[in-house]
Amino acid sequence: MVNLLTKALRTISSAQNTACRQLLVFALLPLFASACTTPGTGESTAKSEQKNKNEITDVSVPDPSALPHTPLGGYLAGRHARKVYDSSAAAVFFNRALIADPDNSELLRHALAAMVGERKIEESLPLANRLIASNVPDPTALLTVASEFVRTGAYEKAREHLSSLPRTGFYPYLKSLLTSWTLVGDNDGTTALEELELLQTASNFSATHDYHVGLITDLLGMTGLAQKTFRSAVTSVRGPRIRSVLAAGSFFERNGQTDNARKLYQAFPASAGPETTVLDAALSRIDAGEEAPPLVYNAKGGFAEALYEIGAAFFKDRAYAPALIYTQLALHVRPDFDVAQILLADLYVATGLYTEAVKTFRNVPKESPFLWSARIRLASALNELGELEAARKELRTLATEKKERSDSLMVLADLLRTKEQYHDAVSVYDEAIARIGTIEQRHWTVFYARGMSLERSGEWSKAESDFLRALELQPDQPLVLNYLGYSWVDMGMRLPEARSMIEKAVSQRPNDGYIVDSLGWVLYRLKDFDAALVHLERAVELRPNDPVITDHYGDALWQTGRRTEARFQWQRALSLNPNPDLLKSVEEKLRRGGPTNLQTSDQS
C-alpha cells in the first residue's frame, strides 16, 4: 500500500496543471473506493457522507469517522478537504496517510498546513521539525517553529529558523519584518530598525515599514522618531489604514498631543463601516481624559501584529489558504488578539464554514473595541446558517444600544431584501435613513437599496424617486443607471433616455452580463432586433445560467427569424429555475409560438 500511495502522489504531483491534477485525483478514486472496503465483508464503510458547509463546491467531504485508516484514501480525501478549506477533516485524513508513509515530505507538508489551519500547534510542531530536519525548505514549518519560540520568549532560536526562509518572492521582506520583532524581544532596537530597512526598497511594503518602525520606536521610548514615522504612516498616498490611525492616535494621546489625535480620528472616513466604532470609542476616551493603551505592548504583540498584517493581505487577495496559516499563527502567539479573531471568522465566512464563523465571532472579547464590528458580522453569519430571526434579534439589539448609528439597521434591511421580504426591508431602510444626520455622497447605496425594495414591493413612484436621488449623490453610477434604465424598459417607458443611461453603464462595466442584457433588451423594445441580438448573445455568454437573460436571447432570436434556436433557448430558460411569472411566460411562448407584440408607452 505504501508503494501504491507513493506512486499516486508522484503521478498527481507531476501533472502539468491544476486541472490535470484534479482529473487524476478523480481517476484514482476507484483505488480509493477499493481501499475503503472492510476486510471480510466486501462492503464499503463509507455509506454515509456529512454534507460539507462550504458552498464553494458541490462535492461534500466524507465524515472522517466513517472511513477506514487507509493511506491512499486518506491522501485523496485530505486533498479534497483542503480544496474546500475543511482543515479539520484534512488534518485527520493526512495524518492517517502519514501512518503508512511517515517519511513522505508532501504528506508532511499537507498535514502540517492542515494542523496549523486548526491552530493545533502543539501537534504540528513534531511535523514541522521533521520537515526541517529533512532539509525540506517549507516556509510553514519554519514559521510555525519560529512562532512557538517567540511565544515562549526564545527570540534567538526564532531568528535561526527565520533565517532559513526562502530568499525569493516576498519571503525576504517577511523575514526582515518578523526578525525585527525578535530583535526587539532581545532589547536590540537599533538592529531591529536596521533589519526593517529592506522594506523601504519595495513600494508595496513602504507603508508596512513606517507602521512597524512607529510601533517599535513607540515601544522603545524613541519618541522623536516615533512621531515622525507615525505622521508618515497616516499620510500614505493610498490613504491611512485603521491600524495605523489607532497606533498613531494612541501615541499622540500618550504624548500630550490629544488635539492631533482627535483630528486624526475625526479625519478617518466614516464610510469605512462598523470598524469606525473603535474611533468613536477613542474620541470618547479623549473627552473623558482617560489614558490611551498602546496598540502593541511587547515584542510578542508586535510579532503577532506582523503575522496578522500578512494574513489580512492574503485575505484581501482571496488567497484563503495562506491567510488562514498566518492568522492562526498570530493567534497562537497572541491568543487575545481581537482583530485576528475577527479575521479568522471572516475567513470562515469566505470559505462557507458558517458554524465556525459564528463560534469565532462570539469568542471576541467583550471588552474589545472591535466588538461592534464582530457582532454585525455575527448577524450576517447567522443569516447564512438560515437563522434569520437570530440575526434580526442581534441587529435589533445593536440598533437599540447605539441609536445614533444606522449601520446595524442597514445590514438588517439588506438581509431582509435578500430574503425577498421587501415590505419589511423598506420599513427598516426608512429607520436607517432617519438616523443619518447629513446625507453624503456615500449614502447613494442606501437609496439604491431602498429603491430596489420599493420597486419589488410595487411602489414604483417611490422607487423611482430613490433611484434618482442615488444618481444625484453619485452621478453615472452604473448599477443605478442599469436598474432604473431597465425598469423603464420593462415598463415600456422613456426608452430613449433608458437606452442612454444603460449605454453609460455598459461603458463602465462591459463584462457585467446583467447590464449588457439591459442594453440588449432596450434595443429589443425599440425594435432594433439585429443590434439587440448582438448584445443579448454577449449577455448569455457572460451569464449562461440566468433564466431571464436566456429568455431575452430567445425573444431576439425569434424576432430575427431564428425560431428553432429561439425555442431551444426558451427550453433552456425553463431548466434554469425561473421564477413562477417567468415560467408561465416562457411556457406560453412555447405553446403559442413566439412572444406577444411589442407595446411601448414612451412617456417622458
Coordinates of C-alpha atoms in Angstrom, one line a residue:
M1 CA 0.0 0.0 0.0
V2 CA 2.9 2.4 0.7
N3 CA 4.2 1.8 -2.8
L4 CA 0.8 2.4 -4.2
L5 CA 0.4 5.7 -2.3
T6 CA 3.9 6.9 -3.3
K7 CA 3.1 6.2 -7.0
A8 CA -0.2 8.0 -6.7
L9 CA 1.5 11.0 -5.1
R10 CA 4.1 11.2 -7.8
T11 CA 1.5 10.8 -10.6
I12 CA -0.7 13.6 -9.2
S13 CA 2.3 15.9 -8.3
S14 CA 3.8 15.5 -11.8
A15 CA 0.7 16.7 -13.6
Q16 CA 1.3 19.8 -15.6
N17 CA -1.6 22.0 -14.2
T18 CA -4.3 22.1 -11.6
A19 CA -7.0 20.8 -13.9
C20 CA -4.9 17.7 -14.8
R21 CA -4.1 17.1 -11.1
Q22 CA -7.8 17.3 -10.3
L23 CA -8.7 14.8 -13.1
L24 CA -6.0 12.4 -11.8
V25 CA -7.4 12.6 -8.3
F26 CA -10.8 11.6 -9.5
A27 CA -9.3 9.0 -11.8
L28 CA -7.7 7.4 -8.7
L29 CA -11.0 7.4 -6.8
P30 CA -11.7 3.7 -7.7
L31 CA -8.5 2.9 -5.9
F32 CA -9.8 4.9 -3.0
A33 CA -13.0 3.0 -3.0
S34 CA -11.3 -0.4 -3.1
A35 CA -9.0 0.8 -0.3
C36 CA -12.1 1.6 1.8
T37 CA -13.5 -1.9 1.6
T38 CA -13.8 -3.5 5.0
P39 CA -11.9 -6.8 5.1
G40 CA -14.1 -9.9 5.4
T41 CA -17.3 -8.2 4.4
G42 CA -16.6 -6.6 1.0
E43 CA -18.9 -3.7 2.0
S44 CA -17.8 -0.1 2.0
T45 CA -17.8 1.5 5.4
A46 CA -18.2 4.9 3.7
K47 CA -22.0 4.5 3.5
S48 CA -22.9 8.0 4.7
E49 CA -21.4 11.3 4.0
Q50 CA -21.6 14.5 6.0
K51 CA -22.6 17.4 3.8
N52 CA -19.8 20.0 4.0
K53 CA -20.9 23.5 4.9
N54 CA -18.6 25.0 2.3
E55 CA -20.7 26.4 -0.5
I56 CA -17.6 26.9 -2.8
T57 CA -18.1 23.3 -4.1
D58 CA -20.9 21.0 -4.6
V59 CA -18.8 18.0 -3.5
S60 CA -19.0 17.1 0.2
V61 CA -16.2 15.9 2.4
P62 CA -16.6 12.4 3.8
D63 CA -17.0 12.1 7.5
P64 CA -13.6 11.1 8.8
S65 CA -15.2 8.7 11.3
A66 CA -16.9 6.8 8.5
L67 CA -13.7 6.0 6.7
P68 CA -11.1 3.4 7.5
H69 CA -7.4 4.2 8.1
T70 CA -6.1 3.7 4.6
P71 CA -3.1 5.8 3.2
L72 CA -4.4 6.4 -0.3
G73 CA -7.9 7.1 0.8
G74 CA -6.5 9.5 3.5
Y75 CA -4.4 11.3 0.9
L76 CA -7.2 11.8 -1.6
A77 CA -9.8 12.7 1.0
G78 CA -7.3 15.1 2.6
R79 CA -6.6 16.8 -0.7
H80 CA -10.3 17.3 -1.3
A81 CA -10.8 18.6 2.3
R82 CA -8.1 21.2 1.8
K83 CA -9.6 22.2 -1.5
V84 CA -12.9 23.1 0.3
Y85 CA -10.9 24.6 3.2
D86 CA -12.0 22.0 5.8
S87 CA -8.8 22.0 7.8
S88 CA -10.3 19.7 10.5
A89 CA -11.1 16.9 8.1
A90 CA -7.8 17.4 6.2
A91 CA -5.8 17.1 9.3
V92 CA -7.4 13.7 10.1
F93 CA -7.0 12.4 6.6
F94 CA -3.4 13.4 6.0
N95 CA -2.3 12.1 9.4
R96 CA -3.9 8.7 8.6
A97 CA -1.9 8.7 5.3
L98 CA 1.3 9.6 7.3
I99 CA 1.0 6.5 9.5
A100 CA 1.6 4.4 6.4
D101 CA 4.2 6.6 4.8
P102 CA 5.8 8.7 7.6
D103 CA 8.7 10.0 5.6
N104 CA 6.7 11.4 2.7
S105 CA 7.6 15.1 2.6
E106 CA 4.5 16.0 0.6
L107 CA 2.2 14.3 3.1
L108 CA 4.1 16.1 5.9
R109 CA 3.6 19.5 4.3
H110 CA -0.1 18.8 3.7
A111 CA -0.6 17.5 7.2
L112 CA 1.3 20.4 8.8
A113 CA -0.7 23.0 6.9
A114 CA -4.0 21.4 8.0
M115 CA -2.9 21.2 11.6
V116 CA -1.8 24.8 11.7
G117 CA -5.0 25.8 10.0
E118 CA -6.8 24.3 13.0
R119 CA -4.3 26.0 15.3
K120 CA -3.2 22.7 16.7
I121 CA 0.3 24.0 17.1
E122 CA 1.4 21.5 19.8
E123 CA 0.6 18.6 17.5
S124 CA 2.0 20.4 14.4
L125 CA 5.5 21.1 15.9
P126 CA 6.7 17.5 15.5
L127 CA 5.7 17.5 11.9
A128 CA 7.4 20.9 11.3
N129 CA 10.6 19.7 13.0
R130 CA 10.6 16.6 10.9
L131 CA 10.4 18.7 7.7
I132 CA 13.1 21.0 8.9
A133 CA 15.4 18.1 9.9
S134 CA 14.9 16.5 6.4
N135 CA 16.2 19.8 4.9
V136 CA 12.8 20.4 3.1
P137 CA 12.5 24.2 2.6
D138 CA 9.0 24.5 3.9
P139 CA 8.0 28.1 5.0
T140 CA 5.1 26.9 7.1
A141 CA 7.3 24.6 9.1
L142 CA 9.8 27.4 9.7
L143 CA 7.2 29.9 10.6
T144 CA 5.4 27.5 12.9
V145 CA 8.5 26.7 14.9
A146 CA 9.6 30.3 15.0
S147 CA 6.2 31.4 16.3
E148 CA 6.4 28.9 19.1
F149 CA 9.9 30.2 20.1
V150 CA 8.5 33.8 20.1
R151 CA 5.6 32.7 22.2
T152 CA 8.0 31.2 24.8
G153 CA 10.4 34.1 24.6
A154 CA 13.2 32.3 22.8
Y155 CA 13.9 35.0 20.3
E156 CA 17.3 34.0 19.2
K157 CA 16.1 30.5 18.3
A158 CA 13.2 32.1 16.4
R159 CA 15.7 34.1 14.4
E160 CA 17.6 31.0 13.5
H161 CA 14.6 29.5 11.9
L162 CA 13.5 32.7 10.2
S163 CA 16.9 32.9 8.6
S164 CA 16.2 29.7 6.6
L165 CA 13.1 31.2 4.9
P166 CA 13.4 31.2 1.1
R167 CA 15.3 34.0 -0.5
T168 CA 12.9 34.6 -3.3
G169 CA 9.5 36.2 -3.6
F170 CA 8.1 38.1 -0.7
Y171 CA 9.9 35.9 1.9
P172 CA 13.0 38.2 2.3
Y173 CA 10.6 41.0 3.3
L174 CA 8.7 38.7 5.6
K175 CA 12.0 37.6 7.2
S176 CA 13.0 41.2 7.8
L177 CA 9.7 42.1 9.3
L178 CA 9.5 39.2 11.7
T179 CA 13.2 39.2 12.6
S180 CA 12.9 42.9 13.6
W181 CA 10.4 42.0 16.3
T182 CA 12.6 39.1 17.6
L183 CA 15.4 41.7 18.0
V184 CA 13.1 44.0 19.9
G185 CA 12.4 41.0 22.2
D186 CA 16.2 40.8 22.9
N187 CA 16.2 44.6 23.5
D188 CA 18.2 45.3 20.4
G189 CA 16.2 48.2 18.9
T190 CA 19.0 49.6 16.8
T191 CA 19.5 46.3 14.9
A192 CA 15.7 45.8 14.7
L193 CA 15.3 49.1 12.8
E194 CA 18.2 48.3 10.5
E195 CA 16.5 45.0 9.7
L196 CA 13.4 46.8 8.6
E197 CA 15.2 48.9 6.1
L198 CA 14.8 46.3 3.4
L199 CA 11.0 47.0 3.4
Q200 CA 11.7 50.6 2.2
T201 CA 13.1 49.2 -1.1
A202 CA 9.7 47.8 -2.2
S203 CA 6.8 50.2 -2.7
N204 CA 4.3 47.5 -1.6
F205 CA 6.0 47.4 1.8
S206 CA 6.7 51.1 2.4
A207 CA 3.6 51.6 4.5
T208 CA 4.3 48.4 6.4
H209 CA 7.8 49.8 7.1
D210 CA 6.5 53.1 8.5
Y211 CA 3.9 51.4 10.6
H212 CA 6.2 48.9 12.3
V213 CA 9.0 51.4 12.8
G214 CA 6.4 53.5 14.5
L215 CA 5.3 50.6 16.7
I216 CA 8.9 49.7 17.6
T217 CA 10.1 53.2 18.4
D218 CA 7.0 53.9 20.4
L219 CA 7.5 50.7 22.4
L220 CA 11.2 51.5 23.0
G221 CA 10.6 55.2 24.0
M222 CA 12.2 56.7 20.9
T223 CA 9.6 59.5 20.9
G224 CA 11.0 61.8 18.2
L225 CA 11.4 59.1 15.6
A226 CA 8.1 57.5 16.5
Q227 CA 6.3 60.8 16.0
K228 CA 8.0 61.4 12.6
T229 CA 7.3 57.8 11.4
F230 CA 3.6 57.8 12.6
R231 CA 3.0 61.0 10.7
S232 CA 4.4 59.4 7.6
A233 CA 2.3 56.2 8.2
V234 CA -1.0 58.1 8.3
T235 CA -0.3 60.3 5.3
S236 CA 0.2 57.5 2.9
V237 CA -0.8 58.3 -0.7
R238 CA -3.1 55.2 -0.6
G239 CA -4.9 56.5 2.5
P240 CA -4.3 55.6 6.1
R241 CA -5.1 52.1 7.4
I242 CA -7.2 52.0 10.5
R243 CA -4.5 50.1 12.4
S244 CA -2.0 52.9 11.6
V245 CA -4.5 55.5 12.7
L246 CA -5.1 53.7 16.0
A247 CA -1.4 53.3 16.7
A248 CA -0.6 56.9 15.8
G249 CA -3.6 58.3 17.7
S250 CA -2.6 56.3 20.8
F251 CA 0.9 57.6 20.6
F252 CA -0.3 61.2 20.3
E253 CA -2.7 60.8 23.2
R254 CA 0.1 59.4 25.4
N255 CA 2.5 62.2 24.5
G256 CA 0.3 65.2 25.2
Q257 CA -1.0 65.7 21.7
T258 CA -4.7 65.0 22.2
D259 CA -5.7 67.6 19.6
N260 CA -3.6 65.8 16.9
A261 CA -5.2 62.5 18.0
R262 CA -8.7 63.9 17.8
K263 CA -8.1 65.4 14.3
L264 CA -6.7 62.1 13.2
Y265 CA -9.6 60.1 14.4
Q266 CA -12.2 62.5 13.0
A267 CA -10.5 62.6 9.6
F268 CA -10.8 58.8 9.0
P269 CA -13.6 58.2 6.5
A270 CA -16.9 57.2 8.1
S271 CA -17.5 55.1 5.0
A272 CA -15.1 52.5 6.5
G273 CA -18.1 50.8 8.1
P274 CA -18.6 49.2 11.5
E275 CA -14.9 49.4 12.4
T276 CA -15.3 53.1 12.9
T277 CA -16.9 52.4 16.3
V278 CA -13.4 52.0 17.6
L279 CA -12.6 55.6 16.6
D280 CA -15.8 56.7 18.4
A281 CA -14.5 55.0 21.5
A282 CA -11.1 56.7 21.1
L283 CA -12.8 60.1 20.9
S284 CA -14.9 59.3 24.0
R285 CA -11.7 58.4 25.8
I286 CA -10.2 61.7 24.9
D287 CA -13.3 63.6 26.2
A288 CA -13.2 61.6 29.4
G289 CA -9.5 62.3 29.9
E290 CA -8.6 58.6 30.1
E291 CA -5.2 57.1 29.2
A292 CA -4.8 55.5 25.8
P293 CA -3.4 52.0 25.7
P294 CA -0.6 51.3 23.2
L295 CA -1.6 49.1 20.3
V296 CA 1.4 46.8 21.0
Y297 CA 2.7 46.1 24.5
N298 CA 5.7 43.9 23.8
A299 CA 7.7 42.1 21.1
K300 CA 5.3 39.1 21.1
G301 CA 2.5 41.5 20.3
G302 CA 4.5 43.1 17.5
F303 CA 5.4 39.7 16.0
A304 CA 1.7 38.8 16.1
E305 CA 0.8 42.1 14.5
A306 CA 3.1 41.4 11.6
L307 CA 1.6 37.9 11.1
Y308 CA -1.9 39.3 11.2
E309 CA -1.0 42.0 8.7
I310 CA 0.3 39.4 6.2
G311 CA -2.7 37.2 6.8
A312 CA -5.0 40.2 6.1
A313 CA -3.2 41.0 2.9
F314 CA -3.7 37.4 1.7
F315 CA -7.3 37.6 2.7
K316 CA -7.8 40.7 0.7
D317 CA -6.4 38.9 -2.3
R318 CA -8.7 35.9 -1.7
A319 CA -5.7 33.7 -1.0
Y320 CA -7.6 32.0 1.9
A321 CA -5.2 29.1 2.5
P322 CA -2.1 31.2 3.4
A323 CA -4.3 33.7 5.1
L324 CA -5.5 31.0 7.4
I325 CA -1.9 29.9 8.3
Y326 CA -0.7 33.4 9.2
T327 CA -3.9 34.3 11.1
Q328 CA -3.7 31.1 13.2
L329 CA 0.0 31.7 13.9
A330 CA -0.8 35.3 15.0
L331 CA -3.4 33.9 17.4
H332 CA -1.0 31.3 18.7
V333 CA 1.5 34.0 19.7
R334 CA -1.2 36.3 21.0
P335 CA -4.4 34.4 21.8
D336 CA -6.4 37.5 22.9
F337 CA -5.7 39.3 19.6
D338 CA -9.2 40.6 18.8
V339 CA -8.7 41.7 15.2
A340 CA -7.1 38.4 14.3
Q341 CA -10.1 36.6 15.8
I342 CA -12.4 38.6 13.6
L343 CA -10.2 38.0 10.5
L344 CA -10.3 34.2 11.3
A345 CA -14.1 34.4 11.5
D346 CA -14.1 36.3 8.2
L347 CA -12.0 33.6 6.7
Y348 CA -14.6 31.0 7.8
V349 CA -17.4 33.1 6.2
A350 CA -15.5 33.4 3.0
T351 CA -15.0 29.7 2.8
G352 CA -18.5 28.8 3.7
L353 CA -17.7 27.5 7.2
Y354 CA -20.5 29.5 8.9
T355 CA -20.8 27.5 12.1
E356 CA -17.2 28.0 12.8
A357 CA -17.6 31.7 12.0
V358 CA -20.4 32.1 14.4
K359 CA -18.4 30.5 17.2
T360 CA -15.4 32.6 16.5
F361 CA -17.3 35.9 16.3
R362 CA -18.9 35.1 19.7
N363 CA -15.4 34.5 21.2
V364 CA -14.3 38.1 20.5
P365 CA -13.6 39.6 24.0
K366 CA -16.5 41.7 25.3
E367 CA -14.0 44.5 26.1
S368 CA -12.7 44.6 22.6
P369 CA -13.3 48.0 20.9
F370 CA -14.0 46.0 17.7
L371 CA -16.9 44.1 19.3
W372 CA -19.5 46.1 17.4
S373 CA -18.0 45.1 14.1
A374 CA -17.8 41.5 15.3
R375 CA -21.5 41.4 16.3
I376 CA -22.6 42.9 13.0
R377 CA -20.6 40.2 11.2
L378 CA -22.0 37.6 13.5
A379 CA -25.5 38.5 12.4
S380 CA -24.6 38.1 8.8
A381 CA -23.1 34.7 9.5
L382 CA -26.2 33.6 11.4
N383 CA -28.3 34.6 8.4
E384 CA -26.1 32.4 6.2
L385 CA -26.9 29.5 8.5
G386 CA -30.6 30.1 7.9
E387 CA -31.1 31.7 11.3
L388 CA -32.6 35.0 10.1
E389 CA -34.6 35.6 13.3
A390 CA -31.4 35.2 15.4
A391 CA -29.7 37.6 13.1
R392 CA -32.6 40.1 13.3
K393 CA -32.6 39.9 17.1
E394 CA -28.8 40.6 17.2
L395 CA -29.1 43.6 14.8
R396 CA -32.1 45.0 16.7
T397 CA -30.2 44.8 19.9
L398 CA -27.3 46.7 18.3
A399 CA -29.7 49.3 16.9
T400 CA -31.1 49.9 20.4
E401 CA -27.6 50.1 22.0
K402 CA -26.4 52.8 19.6
K403 CA -29.3 54.9 18.5
E404 CA -27.0 57.3 16.7
R405 CA -25.7 54.7 14.3
S406 CA -27.5 53.3 11.2
D407 CA -25.2 50.5 10.1
S408 CA -26.9 47.7 12.1
L409 CA -30.2 48.7 10.6
M410 CA -28.7 48.9 7.1
V411 CA -27.4 45.3 7.5
L412 CA -30.8 44.1 8.7
A413 CA -32.6 45.8 5.8
D414 CA -30.1 44.2 3.4
L415 CA -30.7 40.8 4.9
L416 CA -34.5 41.2 4.6
R417 CA -34.1 42.3 1.0
T418 CA -32.0 39.2 0.1
K419 CA -34.7 37.1 1.7
E420 CA -37.3 38.9 -0.6
Q421 CA -39.1 40.4 2.4
Y422 CA -39.3 43.7 0.6
H423 CA -42.0 45.4 2.6
D424 CA -40.1 44.8 5.9
A425 CA -36.9 45.8 4.2
V426 CA -38.4 49.2 3.2
S427 CA -39.5 49.8 6.7
V428 CA -36.0 49.1 8.1
Y429 CA -34.3 51.2 5.4
D430 CA -36.7 54.1 6.5
E431 CA -35.4 53.7 10.0
A432 CA -31.8 53.7 8.9
I433 CA -32.2 56.8 6.7
A434 CA -33.9 58.6 9.6
R435 CA -30.7 58.2 11.7
I436 CA -28.4 59.7 9.1
G437 CA -27.7 63.3 10.1
T438 CA -26.2 64.7 6.9
I439 CA -26.8 62.9 3.6
E440 CA -23.4 62.5 1.9
Q441 CA -22.3 61.1 -1.5
R442 CA -21.5 57.7 0.1
H443 CA -25.2 57.3 1.0
W444 CA -26.2 56.6 -2.6
T445 CA -26.1 52.9 -1.6
V446 CA -28.9 53.4 0.9
F447 CA -31.3 55.0 -1.6
Y448 CA -30.4 52.4 -4.2
A449 CA -31.1 49.5 -1.9
R450 CA -34.4 51.0 -0.7
G451 CA -35.3 51.8 -4.3
M452 CA -34.9 48.2 -5.2
S453 CA -37.0 47.1 -2.3
L454 CA -39.7 49.6 -3.2
E455 CA -39.8 48.5 -6.8
R456 CA -40.2 44.9 -5.7
S457 CA -43.0 46.0 -3.4
G458 CA -44.9 47.5 -6.2
E459 CA -44.3 51.1 -5.1
W460 CA -42.8 52.3 -8.4
S461 CA -43.2 56.1 -7.9
K462 CA -41.3 56.0 -4.6
A463 CA -38.7 53.6 -6.0
E464 CA -38.0 55.9 -9.0
S465 CA -37.5 58.8 -6.6
D466 CA -34.9 56.9 -4.7
F467 CA -33.0 55.9 -7.8
L468 CA -33.0 59.5 -9.0
R469 CA -31.8 60.6 -5.5
A470 CA -29.0 58.0 -5.7
L471 CA -27.9 59.4 -9.0
E472 CA -27.9 62.9 -7.6
L473 CA -25.4 61.7 -5.0
Q474 CA -23.4 59.5 -7.3
P475 CA -23.9 60.6 -10.9
D476 CA -23.4 57.9 -13.6
Q477 CA -23.2 55.1 -11.0
P478 CA -23.5 52.1 -13.3
L479 CA -25.6 49.9 -11.0
V480 CA -28.2 52.6 -10.5
L481 CA -28.2 53.6 -14.2
N482 CA -28.8 50.0 -15.1
Y483 CA -31.6 49.3 -12.6
L484 CA -33.5 52.5 -13.3
G485 CA -33.0 52.2 -17.1
Y486 CA -34.0 48.5 -17.1
S487 CA -37.1 49.3 -15.1
W488 CA -38.2 51.9 -17.6
V489 CA -37.5 49.5 -20.4
D490 CA -39.6 46.8 -18.7
M491 CA -42.5 49.2 -18.3
G492 CA -42.1 50.4 -21.9
M493 CA -41.5 54.0 -21.0
R494 CA -38.8 56.6 -21.5
L495 CA -37.0 54.2 -23.8
P496 CA -34.5 56.7 -25.4
E497 CA -33.5 58.0 -22.0
A498 CA -33.2 54.5 -20.7
R499 CA -31.0 53.5 -23.6
S500 CA -28.7 56.4 -22.9
M501 CA -28.4 55.5 -19.2
I502 CA -27.8 51.8 -19.9
E503 CA -25.1 52.6 -22.5
K504 CA -23.3 54.7 -19.9
A505 CA -23.5 51.7 -17.5
V506 CA -22.2 49.3 -20.1
S507 CA -19.2 51.6 -21.0
Q508 CA -18.2 51.4 -17.3
R509 CA -18.9 47.6 -16.8
P510 CA -18.7 46.0 -20.2
N511 CA -18.3 42.5 -18.7
D512 CA -21.3 42.7 -16.5
G513 CA -23.8 40.2 -18.0
Y514 CA -26.8 41.9 -16.4
I515 CA -26.0 45.3 -17.7
V516 CA -25.2 44.0 -21.2
D517 CA -28.6 42.2 -21.1
S518 CA -30.3 45.5 -20.2
L519 CA -28.8 47.2 -23.3
G520 CA -29.9 44.3 -25.5
W521 CA -33.4 44.5 -24.0
V522 CA -33.8 48.2 -24.5
L523 CA -32.7 47.8 -28.2
Y524 CA -35.2 45.0 -28.4
R525 CA -38.0 47.1 -27.1
L526 CA -37.0 49.8 -29.6
K527 CA -37.4 47.1 -32.3
D528 CA -33.8 47.2 -33.3
F529 CA -33.7 43.4 -33.2
D530 CA -30.4 42.8 -35.0
A531 CA -28.5 45.1 -32.6
A532 CA -30.3 43.6 -29.7
L533 CA -29.3 40.1 -30.7
V534 CA -25.6 41.1 -30.6
H535 CA -25.8 42.3 -27.0
L536 CA -28.1 39.6 -25.8
E537 CA -25.8 36.9 -27.2
R538 CA -22.9 38.5 -25.4
A539 CA -25.0 38.7 -22.2
V540 CA -25.8 34.9 -22.4
E541 CA -22.0 34.3 -22.8
L542 CA -21.4 36.3 -19.6
R543 CA -24.3 34.8 -17.7
P544 CA -25.1 31.5 -19.2
N545 CA -27.2 30.2 -16.3
D546 CA -29.6 33.2 -15.9
P547 CA -33.1 32.4 -17.0
V548 CA -34.2 36.0 -17.7
I549 CA -31.2 36.7 -19.9
T550 CA -31.7 33.4 -21.7
D551 CA -35.4 34.2 -22.2
H552 CA -34.5 37.6 -23.7
Y553 CA -32.0 36.0 -26.0
G554 CA -34.7 33.6 -27.2
D555 CA -37.0 36.5 -28.0
A556 CA -34.4 38.3 -30.0
L557 CA -33.6 35.1 -32.0
W558 CA -37.3 34.7 -32.7
Q559 CA -37.7 38.3 -34.0
T560 CA -34.7 37.8 -36.3
G561 CA -36.2 34.7 -37.9
R562 CA -34.1 32.1 -36.0
R563 CA -37.1 30.4 -34.5
T564 CA -35.7 26.9 -33.9
E565 CA -32.9 28.4 -31.9
A566 CA -35.3 30.6 -30.0
R567 CA -37.4 27.6 -28.9
F568 CA -34.2 25.9 -27.8
Q569 CA -33.2 29.0 -25.6
W570 CA -36.7 29.1 -24.1
Q571 CA -36.4 25.5 -23.2
R572 CA -33.1 26.2 -21.6
A573 CA -34.7 29.1 -19.6
L574 CA -37.2 26.6 -18.2
S575 CA -34.3 24.4 -17.0
L576 CA -32.7 27.3 -15.1
N577 CA -35.2 27.5 -12.3
P578 CA -37.1 30.6 -13.4
N579 CA -39.5 32.4 -11.0
P580 CA -43.2 31.5 -11.4
D581 CA -44.0 34.5 -13.5
L582 CA -41.2 33.9 -16.0
L583 CA -42.0 30.2 -16.0
K584 CA -45.6 30.9 -17.1
S585 CA -44.5 33.5 -19.7
V586 CA -41.9 31.1 -21.3
E587 CA -44.4 28.2 -21.4
E588 CA -47.0 30.4 -23.0
K589 CA -44.5 31.5 -25.7
L590 CA -43.6 27.8 -26.4
R591 CA -47.3 26.9 -26.6
R592 CA -48.5 29.9 -28.6
G593 CA -45.4 30.2 -30.8
G594 CA -43.4 33.3 -30.1
P595 CA -43.6 36.4 -27.9
T596 CA -46.5 38.8 -27.9
N597 CA -46.4 42.0 -30.0
L598 CA -44.3 44.8 -28.5
Q599 CA -46.2 47.6 -26.9
T600 CA -44.5 50.7 -25.5
S601 CA -45.7 53.9 -23.9
D602 CA -42.7 56.2 -24.4
Q603 CA -43.5 58.6 -21.6
S604 CA -41.2 61.3 -20.5

